[in-house]
Short mmCIF file of C-alpha atoms and ligand atoms in Angstrom, two decimals:
data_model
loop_
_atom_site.label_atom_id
_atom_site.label_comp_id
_atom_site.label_asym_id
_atom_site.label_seq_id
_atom_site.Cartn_x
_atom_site.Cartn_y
_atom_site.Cartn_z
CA UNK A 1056 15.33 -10.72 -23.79
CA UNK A 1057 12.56 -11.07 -21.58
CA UNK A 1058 12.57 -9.72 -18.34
CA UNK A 1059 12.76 -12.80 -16.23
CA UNK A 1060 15.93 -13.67 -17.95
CA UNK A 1061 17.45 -10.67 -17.63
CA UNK A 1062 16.95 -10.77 -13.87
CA UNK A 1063 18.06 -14.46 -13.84
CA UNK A 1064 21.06 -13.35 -15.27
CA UNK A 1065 21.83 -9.95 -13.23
CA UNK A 1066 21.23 -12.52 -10.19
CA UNK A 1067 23.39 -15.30 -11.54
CA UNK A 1068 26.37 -14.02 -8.90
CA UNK A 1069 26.43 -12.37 -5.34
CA UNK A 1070 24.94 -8.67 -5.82
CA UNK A 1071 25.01 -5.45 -3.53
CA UNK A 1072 20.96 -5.44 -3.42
CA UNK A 1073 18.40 -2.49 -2.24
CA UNK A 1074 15.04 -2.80 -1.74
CA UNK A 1075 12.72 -0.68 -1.28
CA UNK A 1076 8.96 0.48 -1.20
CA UNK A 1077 5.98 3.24 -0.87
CA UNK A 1078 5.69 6.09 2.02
CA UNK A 1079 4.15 4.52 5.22
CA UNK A 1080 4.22 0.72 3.87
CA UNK A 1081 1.38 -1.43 4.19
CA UNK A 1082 1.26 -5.45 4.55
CA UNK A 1083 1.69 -5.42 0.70
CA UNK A 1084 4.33 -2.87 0.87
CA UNK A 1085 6.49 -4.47 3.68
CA UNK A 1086 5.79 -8.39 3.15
CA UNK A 1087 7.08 -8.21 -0.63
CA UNK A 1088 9.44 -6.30 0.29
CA UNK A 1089 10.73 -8.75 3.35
CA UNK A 1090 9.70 -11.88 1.28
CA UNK A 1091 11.75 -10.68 -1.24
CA UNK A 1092 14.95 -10.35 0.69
CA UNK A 1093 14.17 -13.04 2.66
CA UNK A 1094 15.03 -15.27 -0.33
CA UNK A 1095 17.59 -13.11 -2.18
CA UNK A 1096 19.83 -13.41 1.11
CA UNK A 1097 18.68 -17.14 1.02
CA UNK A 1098 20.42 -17.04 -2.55
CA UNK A 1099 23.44 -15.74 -1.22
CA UNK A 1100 22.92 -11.89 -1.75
CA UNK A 1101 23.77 -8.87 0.34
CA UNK A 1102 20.40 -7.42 0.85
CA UNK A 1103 18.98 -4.11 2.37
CA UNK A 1104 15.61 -3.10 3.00
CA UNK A 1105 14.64 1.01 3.27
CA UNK A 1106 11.61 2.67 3.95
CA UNK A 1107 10.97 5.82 3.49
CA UNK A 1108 9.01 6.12 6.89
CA UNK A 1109 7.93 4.10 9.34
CA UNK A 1110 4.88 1.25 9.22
CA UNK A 1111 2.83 0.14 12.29
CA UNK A 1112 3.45 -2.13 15.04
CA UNK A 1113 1.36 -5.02 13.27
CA UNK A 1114 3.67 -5.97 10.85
CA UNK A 1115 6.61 -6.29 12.68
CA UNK A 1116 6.38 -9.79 12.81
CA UNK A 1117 7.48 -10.70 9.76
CA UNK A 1118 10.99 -12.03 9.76
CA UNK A 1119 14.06 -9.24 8.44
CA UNK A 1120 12.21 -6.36 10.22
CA UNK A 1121 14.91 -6.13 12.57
CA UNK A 1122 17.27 -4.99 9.77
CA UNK A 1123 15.03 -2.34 8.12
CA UNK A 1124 16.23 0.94 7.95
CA UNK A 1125 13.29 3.51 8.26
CA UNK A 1126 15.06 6.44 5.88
CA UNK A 1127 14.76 9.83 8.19
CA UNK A 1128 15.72 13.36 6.00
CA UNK A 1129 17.85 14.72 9.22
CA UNK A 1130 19.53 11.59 10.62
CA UNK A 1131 20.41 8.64 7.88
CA UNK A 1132 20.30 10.43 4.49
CA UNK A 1133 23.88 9.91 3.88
CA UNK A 1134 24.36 6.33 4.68
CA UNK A 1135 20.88 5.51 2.81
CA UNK A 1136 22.12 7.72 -0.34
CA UNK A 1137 25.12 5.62 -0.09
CA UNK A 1138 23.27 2.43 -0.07
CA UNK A 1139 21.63 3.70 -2.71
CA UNK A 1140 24.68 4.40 -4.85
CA UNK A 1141 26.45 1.51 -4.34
CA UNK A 1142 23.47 -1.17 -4.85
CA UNK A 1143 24.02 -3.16 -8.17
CA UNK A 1144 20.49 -3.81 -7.97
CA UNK A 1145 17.70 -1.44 -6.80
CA UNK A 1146 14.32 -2.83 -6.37
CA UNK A 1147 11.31 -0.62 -6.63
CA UNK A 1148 8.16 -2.94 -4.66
CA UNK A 1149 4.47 -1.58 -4.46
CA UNK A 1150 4.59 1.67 -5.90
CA UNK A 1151 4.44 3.17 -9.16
CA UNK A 1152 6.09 6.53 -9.06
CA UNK A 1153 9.51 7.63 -7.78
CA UNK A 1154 7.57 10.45 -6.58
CA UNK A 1155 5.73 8.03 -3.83
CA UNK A 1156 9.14 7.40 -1.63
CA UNK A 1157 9.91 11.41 -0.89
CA UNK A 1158 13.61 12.29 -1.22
CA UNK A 1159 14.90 8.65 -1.75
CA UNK A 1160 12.94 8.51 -5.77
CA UNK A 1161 15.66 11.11 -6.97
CA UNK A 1162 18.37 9.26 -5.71
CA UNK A 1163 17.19 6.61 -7.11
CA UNK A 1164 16.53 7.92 -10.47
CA UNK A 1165 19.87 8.45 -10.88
CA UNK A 1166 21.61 5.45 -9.29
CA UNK A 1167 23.83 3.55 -11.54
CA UNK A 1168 22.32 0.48 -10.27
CA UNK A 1169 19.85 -1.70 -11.98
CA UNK A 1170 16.10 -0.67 -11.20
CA UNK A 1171 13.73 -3.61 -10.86
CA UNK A 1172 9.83 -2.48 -10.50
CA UNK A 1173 7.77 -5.00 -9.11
CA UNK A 1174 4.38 -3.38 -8.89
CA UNK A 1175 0.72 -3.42 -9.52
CA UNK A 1176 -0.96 -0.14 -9.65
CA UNK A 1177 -2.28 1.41 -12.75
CA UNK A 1178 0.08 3.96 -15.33
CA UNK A 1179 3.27 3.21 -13.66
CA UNK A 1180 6.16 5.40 -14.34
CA UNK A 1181 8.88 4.58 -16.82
CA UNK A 1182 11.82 4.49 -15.06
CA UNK A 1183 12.82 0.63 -14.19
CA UNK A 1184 14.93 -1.28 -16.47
CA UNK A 1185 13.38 -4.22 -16.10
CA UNK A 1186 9.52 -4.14 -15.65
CA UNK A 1187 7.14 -6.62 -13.60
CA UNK A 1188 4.27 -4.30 -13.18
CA UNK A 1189 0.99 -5.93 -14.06
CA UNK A 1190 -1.83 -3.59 -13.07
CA UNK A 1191 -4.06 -6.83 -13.05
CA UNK A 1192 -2.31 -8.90 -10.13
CA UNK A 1193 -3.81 -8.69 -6.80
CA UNK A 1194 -1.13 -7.35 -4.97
CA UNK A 1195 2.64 -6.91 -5.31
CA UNK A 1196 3.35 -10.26 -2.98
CA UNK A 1197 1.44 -12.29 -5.86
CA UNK A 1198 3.75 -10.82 -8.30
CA UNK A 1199 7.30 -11.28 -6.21
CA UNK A 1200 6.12 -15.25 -5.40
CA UNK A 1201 5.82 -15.29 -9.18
CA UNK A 1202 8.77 -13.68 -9.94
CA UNK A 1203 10.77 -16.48 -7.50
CA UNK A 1204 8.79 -19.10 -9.00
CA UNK A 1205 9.38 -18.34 -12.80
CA UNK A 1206 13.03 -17.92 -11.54
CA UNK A 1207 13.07 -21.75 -10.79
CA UNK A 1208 13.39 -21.08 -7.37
CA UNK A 1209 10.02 -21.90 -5.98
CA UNK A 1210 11.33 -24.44 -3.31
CA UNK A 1211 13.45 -21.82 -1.77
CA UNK A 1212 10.11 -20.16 -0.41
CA UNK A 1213 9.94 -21.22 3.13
CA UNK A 1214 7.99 -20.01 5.79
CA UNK A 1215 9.16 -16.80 6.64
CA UNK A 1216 9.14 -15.90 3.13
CA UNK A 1217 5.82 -17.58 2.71
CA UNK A 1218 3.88 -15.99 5.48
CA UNK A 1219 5.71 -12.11 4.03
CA UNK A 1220 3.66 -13.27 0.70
CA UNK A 1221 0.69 -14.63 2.43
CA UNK A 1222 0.23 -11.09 4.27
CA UNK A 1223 0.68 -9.03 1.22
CA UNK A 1224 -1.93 -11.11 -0.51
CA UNK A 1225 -4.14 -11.23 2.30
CA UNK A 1226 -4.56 -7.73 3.26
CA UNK A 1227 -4.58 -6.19 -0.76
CA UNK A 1228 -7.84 -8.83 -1.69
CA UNK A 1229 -9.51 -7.58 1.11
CA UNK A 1230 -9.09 -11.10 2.95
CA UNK A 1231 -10.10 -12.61 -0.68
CA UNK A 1232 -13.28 -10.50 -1.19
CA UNK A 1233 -11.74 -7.94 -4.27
CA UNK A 1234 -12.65 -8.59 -7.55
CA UNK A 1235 -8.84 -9.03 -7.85
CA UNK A 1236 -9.10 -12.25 -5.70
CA UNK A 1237 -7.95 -14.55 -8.92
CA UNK A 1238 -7.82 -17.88 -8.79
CA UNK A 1239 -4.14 -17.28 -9.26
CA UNK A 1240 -4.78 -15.53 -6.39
CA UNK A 1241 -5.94 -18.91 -4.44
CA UNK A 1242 -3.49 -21.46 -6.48
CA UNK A 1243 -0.66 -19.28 -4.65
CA UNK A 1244 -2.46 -19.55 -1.65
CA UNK A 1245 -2.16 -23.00 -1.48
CA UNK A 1246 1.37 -23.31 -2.83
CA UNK A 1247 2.50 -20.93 0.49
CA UNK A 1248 -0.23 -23.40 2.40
CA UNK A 1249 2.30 -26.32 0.92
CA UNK A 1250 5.31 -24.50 2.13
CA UNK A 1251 3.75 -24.24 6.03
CA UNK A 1252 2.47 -21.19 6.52
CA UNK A 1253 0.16 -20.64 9.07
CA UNK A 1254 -2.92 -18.35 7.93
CA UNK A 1255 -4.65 -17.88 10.51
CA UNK A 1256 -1.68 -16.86 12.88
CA UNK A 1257 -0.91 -14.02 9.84
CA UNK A 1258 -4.48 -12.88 10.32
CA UNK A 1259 -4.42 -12.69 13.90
CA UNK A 1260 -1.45 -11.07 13.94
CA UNK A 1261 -2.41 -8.05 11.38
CA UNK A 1262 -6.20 -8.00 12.29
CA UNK A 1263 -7.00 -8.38 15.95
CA UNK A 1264 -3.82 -6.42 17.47
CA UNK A 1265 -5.00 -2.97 17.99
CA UNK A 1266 -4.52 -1.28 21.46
CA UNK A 1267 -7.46 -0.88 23.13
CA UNK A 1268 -7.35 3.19 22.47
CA UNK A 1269 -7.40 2.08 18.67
CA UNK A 1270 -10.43 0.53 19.70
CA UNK A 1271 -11.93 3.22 20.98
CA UNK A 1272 -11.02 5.40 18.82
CA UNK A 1273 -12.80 3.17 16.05
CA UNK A 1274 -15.62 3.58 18.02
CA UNK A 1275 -15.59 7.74 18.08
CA UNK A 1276 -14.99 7.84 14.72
CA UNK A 1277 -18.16 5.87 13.64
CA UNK A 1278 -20.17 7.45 16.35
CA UNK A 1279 -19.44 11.17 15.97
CA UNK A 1280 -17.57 11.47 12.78
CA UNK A 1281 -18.69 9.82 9.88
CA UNK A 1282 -21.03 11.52 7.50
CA UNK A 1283 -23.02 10.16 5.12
CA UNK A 1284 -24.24 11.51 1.93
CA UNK A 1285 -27.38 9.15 0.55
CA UNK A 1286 -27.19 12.11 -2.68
CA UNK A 1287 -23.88 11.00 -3.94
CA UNK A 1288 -24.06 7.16 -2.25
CA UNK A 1289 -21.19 8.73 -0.77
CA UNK A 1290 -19.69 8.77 2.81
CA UNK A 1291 -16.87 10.26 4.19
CA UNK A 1292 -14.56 10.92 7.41
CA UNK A 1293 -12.73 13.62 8.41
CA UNK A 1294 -10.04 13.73 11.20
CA UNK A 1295 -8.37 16.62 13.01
CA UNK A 1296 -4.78 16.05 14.31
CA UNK A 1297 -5.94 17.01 17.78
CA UNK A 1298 -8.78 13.94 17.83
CA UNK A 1299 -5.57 11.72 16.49
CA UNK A 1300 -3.47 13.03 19.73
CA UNK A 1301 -6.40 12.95 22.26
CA UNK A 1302 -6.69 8.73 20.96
CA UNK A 1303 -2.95 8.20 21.50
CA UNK A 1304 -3.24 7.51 17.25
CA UNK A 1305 0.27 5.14 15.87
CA UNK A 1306 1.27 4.39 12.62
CA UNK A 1307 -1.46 2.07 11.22
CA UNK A 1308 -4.40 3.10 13.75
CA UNK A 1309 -6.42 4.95 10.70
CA UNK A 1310 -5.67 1.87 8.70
CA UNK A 1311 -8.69 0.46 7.53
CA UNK A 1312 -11.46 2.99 8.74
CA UNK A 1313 -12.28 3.74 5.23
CA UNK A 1314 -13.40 0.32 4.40
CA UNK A 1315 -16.25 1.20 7.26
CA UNK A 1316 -17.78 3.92 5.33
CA UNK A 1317 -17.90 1.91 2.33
CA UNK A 1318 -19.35 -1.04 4.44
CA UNK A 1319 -23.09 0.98 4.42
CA UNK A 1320 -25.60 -0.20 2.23
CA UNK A 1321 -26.00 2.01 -0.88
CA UNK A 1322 -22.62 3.56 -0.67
CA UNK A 1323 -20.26 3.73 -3.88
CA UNK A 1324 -18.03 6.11 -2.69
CA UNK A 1325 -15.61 6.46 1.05
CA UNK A 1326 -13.02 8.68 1.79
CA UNK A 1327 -11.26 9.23 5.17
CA UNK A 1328 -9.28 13.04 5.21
CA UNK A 1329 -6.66 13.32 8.04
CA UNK A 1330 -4.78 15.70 9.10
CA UNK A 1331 -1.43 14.46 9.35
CA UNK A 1332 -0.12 18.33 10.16
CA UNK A 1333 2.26 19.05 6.82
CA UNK A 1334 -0.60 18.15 5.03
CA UNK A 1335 -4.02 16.11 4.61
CA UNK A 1336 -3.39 12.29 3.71
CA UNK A 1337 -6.78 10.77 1.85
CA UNK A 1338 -7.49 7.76 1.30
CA UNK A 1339 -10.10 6.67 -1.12
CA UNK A 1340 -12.31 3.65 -1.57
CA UNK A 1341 -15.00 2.86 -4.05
CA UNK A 1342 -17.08 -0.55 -5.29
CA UNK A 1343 -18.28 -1.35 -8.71
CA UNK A 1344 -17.28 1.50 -11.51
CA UNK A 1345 -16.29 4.97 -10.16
CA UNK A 1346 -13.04 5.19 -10.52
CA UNK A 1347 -10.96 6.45 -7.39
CA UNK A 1348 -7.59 6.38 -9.41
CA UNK A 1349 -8.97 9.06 -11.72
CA UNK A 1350 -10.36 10.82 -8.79
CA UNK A 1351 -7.19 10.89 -6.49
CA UNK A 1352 -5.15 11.51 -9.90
CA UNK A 1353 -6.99 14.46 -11.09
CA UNK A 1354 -8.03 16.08 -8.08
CA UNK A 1355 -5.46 15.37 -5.24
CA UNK A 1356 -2.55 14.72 -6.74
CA UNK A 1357 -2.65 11.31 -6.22
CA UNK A 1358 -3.58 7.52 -7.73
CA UNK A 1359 -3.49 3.73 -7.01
CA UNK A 1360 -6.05 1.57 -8.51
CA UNK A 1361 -9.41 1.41 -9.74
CA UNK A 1362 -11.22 1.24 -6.00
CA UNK A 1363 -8.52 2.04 -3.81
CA UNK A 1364 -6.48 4.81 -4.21
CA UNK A 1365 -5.22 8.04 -2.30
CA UNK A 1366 -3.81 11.62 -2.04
CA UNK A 1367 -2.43 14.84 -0.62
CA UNK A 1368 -3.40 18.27 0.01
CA UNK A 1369 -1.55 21.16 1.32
CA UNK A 1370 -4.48 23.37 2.24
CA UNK A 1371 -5.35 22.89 6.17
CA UNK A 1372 -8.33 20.29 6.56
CA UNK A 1373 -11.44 22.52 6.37
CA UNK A 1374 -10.78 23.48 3.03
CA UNK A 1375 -9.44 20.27 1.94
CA UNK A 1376 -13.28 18.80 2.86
CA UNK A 1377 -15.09 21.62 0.96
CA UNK A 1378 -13.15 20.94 -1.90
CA UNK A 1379 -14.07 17.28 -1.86
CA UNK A 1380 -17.36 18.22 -1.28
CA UNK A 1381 -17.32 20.56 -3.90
CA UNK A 1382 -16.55 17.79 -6.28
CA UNK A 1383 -19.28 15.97 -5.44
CA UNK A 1384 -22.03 17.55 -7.99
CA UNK A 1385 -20.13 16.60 -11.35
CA UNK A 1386 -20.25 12.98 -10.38
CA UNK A 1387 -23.28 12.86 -9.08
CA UNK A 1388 -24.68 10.66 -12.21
CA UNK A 1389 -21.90 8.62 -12.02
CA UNK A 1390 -22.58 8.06 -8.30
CA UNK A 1391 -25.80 7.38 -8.40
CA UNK A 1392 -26.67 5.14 -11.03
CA UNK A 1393 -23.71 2.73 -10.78
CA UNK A 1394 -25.40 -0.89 -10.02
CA UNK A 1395 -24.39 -1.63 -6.56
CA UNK A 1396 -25.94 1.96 -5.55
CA UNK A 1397 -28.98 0.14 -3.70
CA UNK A 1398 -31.46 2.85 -3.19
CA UNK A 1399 -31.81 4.09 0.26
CA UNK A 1400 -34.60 3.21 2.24
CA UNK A 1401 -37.49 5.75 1.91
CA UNK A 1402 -38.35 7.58 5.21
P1 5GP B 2272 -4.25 3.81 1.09
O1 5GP B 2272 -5.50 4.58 0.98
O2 5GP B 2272 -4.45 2.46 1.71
O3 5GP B 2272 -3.12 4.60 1.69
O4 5GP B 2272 -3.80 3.53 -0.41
C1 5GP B 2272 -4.63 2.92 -1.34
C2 5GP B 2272 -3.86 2.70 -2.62
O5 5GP B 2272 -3.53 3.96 -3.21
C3 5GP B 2272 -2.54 2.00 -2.38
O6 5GP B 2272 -2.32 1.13 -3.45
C4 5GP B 2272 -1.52 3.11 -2.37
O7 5GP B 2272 -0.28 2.68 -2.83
C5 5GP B 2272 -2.14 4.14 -3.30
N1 5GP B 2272 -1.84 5.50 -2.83
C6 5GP B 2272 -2.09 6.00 -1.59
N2 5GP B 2272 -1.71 7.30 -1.50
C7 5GP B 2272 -1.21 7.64 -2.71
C8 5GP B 2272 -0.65 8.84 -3.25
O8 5GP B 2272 -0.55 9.88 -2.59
N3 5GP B 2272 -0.23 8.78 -4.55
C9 5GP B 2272 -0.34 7.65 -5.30
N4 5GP B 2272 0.10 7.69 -6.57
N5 5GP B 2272 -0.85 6.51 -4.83
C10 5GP B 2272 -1.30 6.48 -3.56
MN1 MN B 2273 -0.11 -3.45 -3.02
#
């Protein structure tokens, strides 16, 4: 049977559901997630949305955050384990491997419930019983408006589910610059456009909310610490946890600061390091051909997709940077002859 039937069928009566997505969620993460439960409740469902930590202030917006439960190890492990047990349905958004949502991906693993994974990164993990990961889509909300709309249940998407959707599309193109901006990617668009959403409200409400220390604190990092390395068309940023106290730094404030170190001419290749204290959190961000999947995957325990991607390390930050740096000579071919490396100026 194919999938969609399956899950038209599992959904045919009133289910416990759980829903659920990646360590610190992003728009993507969150708004399938939310636009998700937003219609399954619609449909008459019992519905509950976990995190495994908490997201930034930017998204909060988005109609059913008041009912999240941000899972914590020492306070609500029980009652989310029990949530967990008792779901009929489980639904796995925006991530790939059980690994990516801490302690909850065991309890998952072996919940009786049904697992649903609803996901677009590459090599996902084979643990759902039914499947809708399709490495191709743009982001995760393309793939859960999809799923409502193949269900015959397009008209249900209203609004607040709409604008969930719009977010999670919005944010994973890039605001519609990726290569991954389809034009499925726009016919959706203007389906949630038909149901009312307002875009530019979503925007404004994501992209021009920062504090002004997050401001700032933008503005230190491109002033003092970014380094850029015209040898490898590479640039990268590294962040202590004291310059992340002395800027006040929330959830979310490091969001997006990659994207400025792949904004320089010439440059293939971004990272941003940060020391998060229990370990270094990397982000990764490439155009054109290199691979960050393959470099988060086989060098940082890590993955995502072709030019966004990201990892861990355990060794303090110093070390963490020389071994990225390290790296850096075995790819240099790779790095530097990849078509969008314009050649730097000469001096
Ligand atoms: P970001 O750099 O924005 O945190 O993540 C970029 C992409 O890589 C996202 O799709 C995210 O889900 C994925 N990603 C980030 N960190 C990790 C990680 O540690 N492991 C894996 N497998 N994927 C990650
Ligand atoms: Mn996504």
């Amino acid at each position: 049977m194919h999938d969609i039937n399956a899950l038209r069928e599992l959904l045919a009566q009133p289910r416990q559901i759980f829903i659920t997505t990646h360590h610190k969620p992003d728009a993507d993460a969150l708004g399938s997630s939310l636009g998700l439960a937003g219609y399954l409740r619609k449909k008459g469902h019992h519905v509950t949305v976990v995190t495994p930590s908490d997201y930034p202030n930017f998204l909060a917006w988005m109609p059913g955050n008041e009912d999240v439960i941000i899972y914590e190890r020492n306070q609500n492990d029980a009652q989310v384990r029990d949530l967990i047990n008792r779901a009929e349905v489980i639904f796995c958004l925006d991530f790939s491997c059980l690994g990516r949502i801490n302690e909850m991906g065991e309890y998952i693993r072996h919940a009786p419930g049904t697992k649903v994974l609803i996901d677009h990164h590459l090599e996902p993990e084979q643990f759902a019983d039914l499947d809708f990961s399709n490495p191709k889509a743009a982001a995760t909300a393309e793939l859960v408006f999809e799923v409502i709309r193949d269900l015959g249940d397009q008209a249900m998407i209203d609004v607040g589910i709409g604008e969930c959707l719009y977010a999670g599309i919005m944010t994973d193109t890039g605001s519609f610059r990726h290569p991954s901006t389809s034009r499925n990617v726009h016919l959706i668009i203007a389906e949630l456009l038909n149901a009312g959403i307002n875009l530019s409200d979503v925007h404004r409400r994501i992209y021009d909310s920062h504090s002004e220390m997050r401001l700032r604190f933008l503005g230190f990092v491109l002033k003092d610490k970014l380094t850029v390395l015209r040898e490898y068309n590479t640039a990268y940023i590294a962040i202590t946890q004291d310059e992340l106290r002395q800027y006040d730094s929330k959830t979310g404030d490091t969001e997006g600061l990659v994207n400025f170190a792949l904004s320089i001419e010439g440059v293939v290749f971004a990272a941003i390091l940060i020391d998060r204290g229990p370990a270094v959190k990397i982000s990764f961000r490439s155009v054109g051909e290199f691979s960050v999947n393959e470099f988060a995957r086989k060098h940082f325990n890590g993955g995502g997709h072709h030019n966004a991607a990201g990892g861990i390390s355990y060794e303090p930050l110093e070390p963490t940077v020389q071994r990225f740096l390290d790296l850096l000579p075995q790819y240099q071919t790779q790095l530097v002859t990849s078509p969008l490396a314009v050649a730097p100026p000469s001096v």
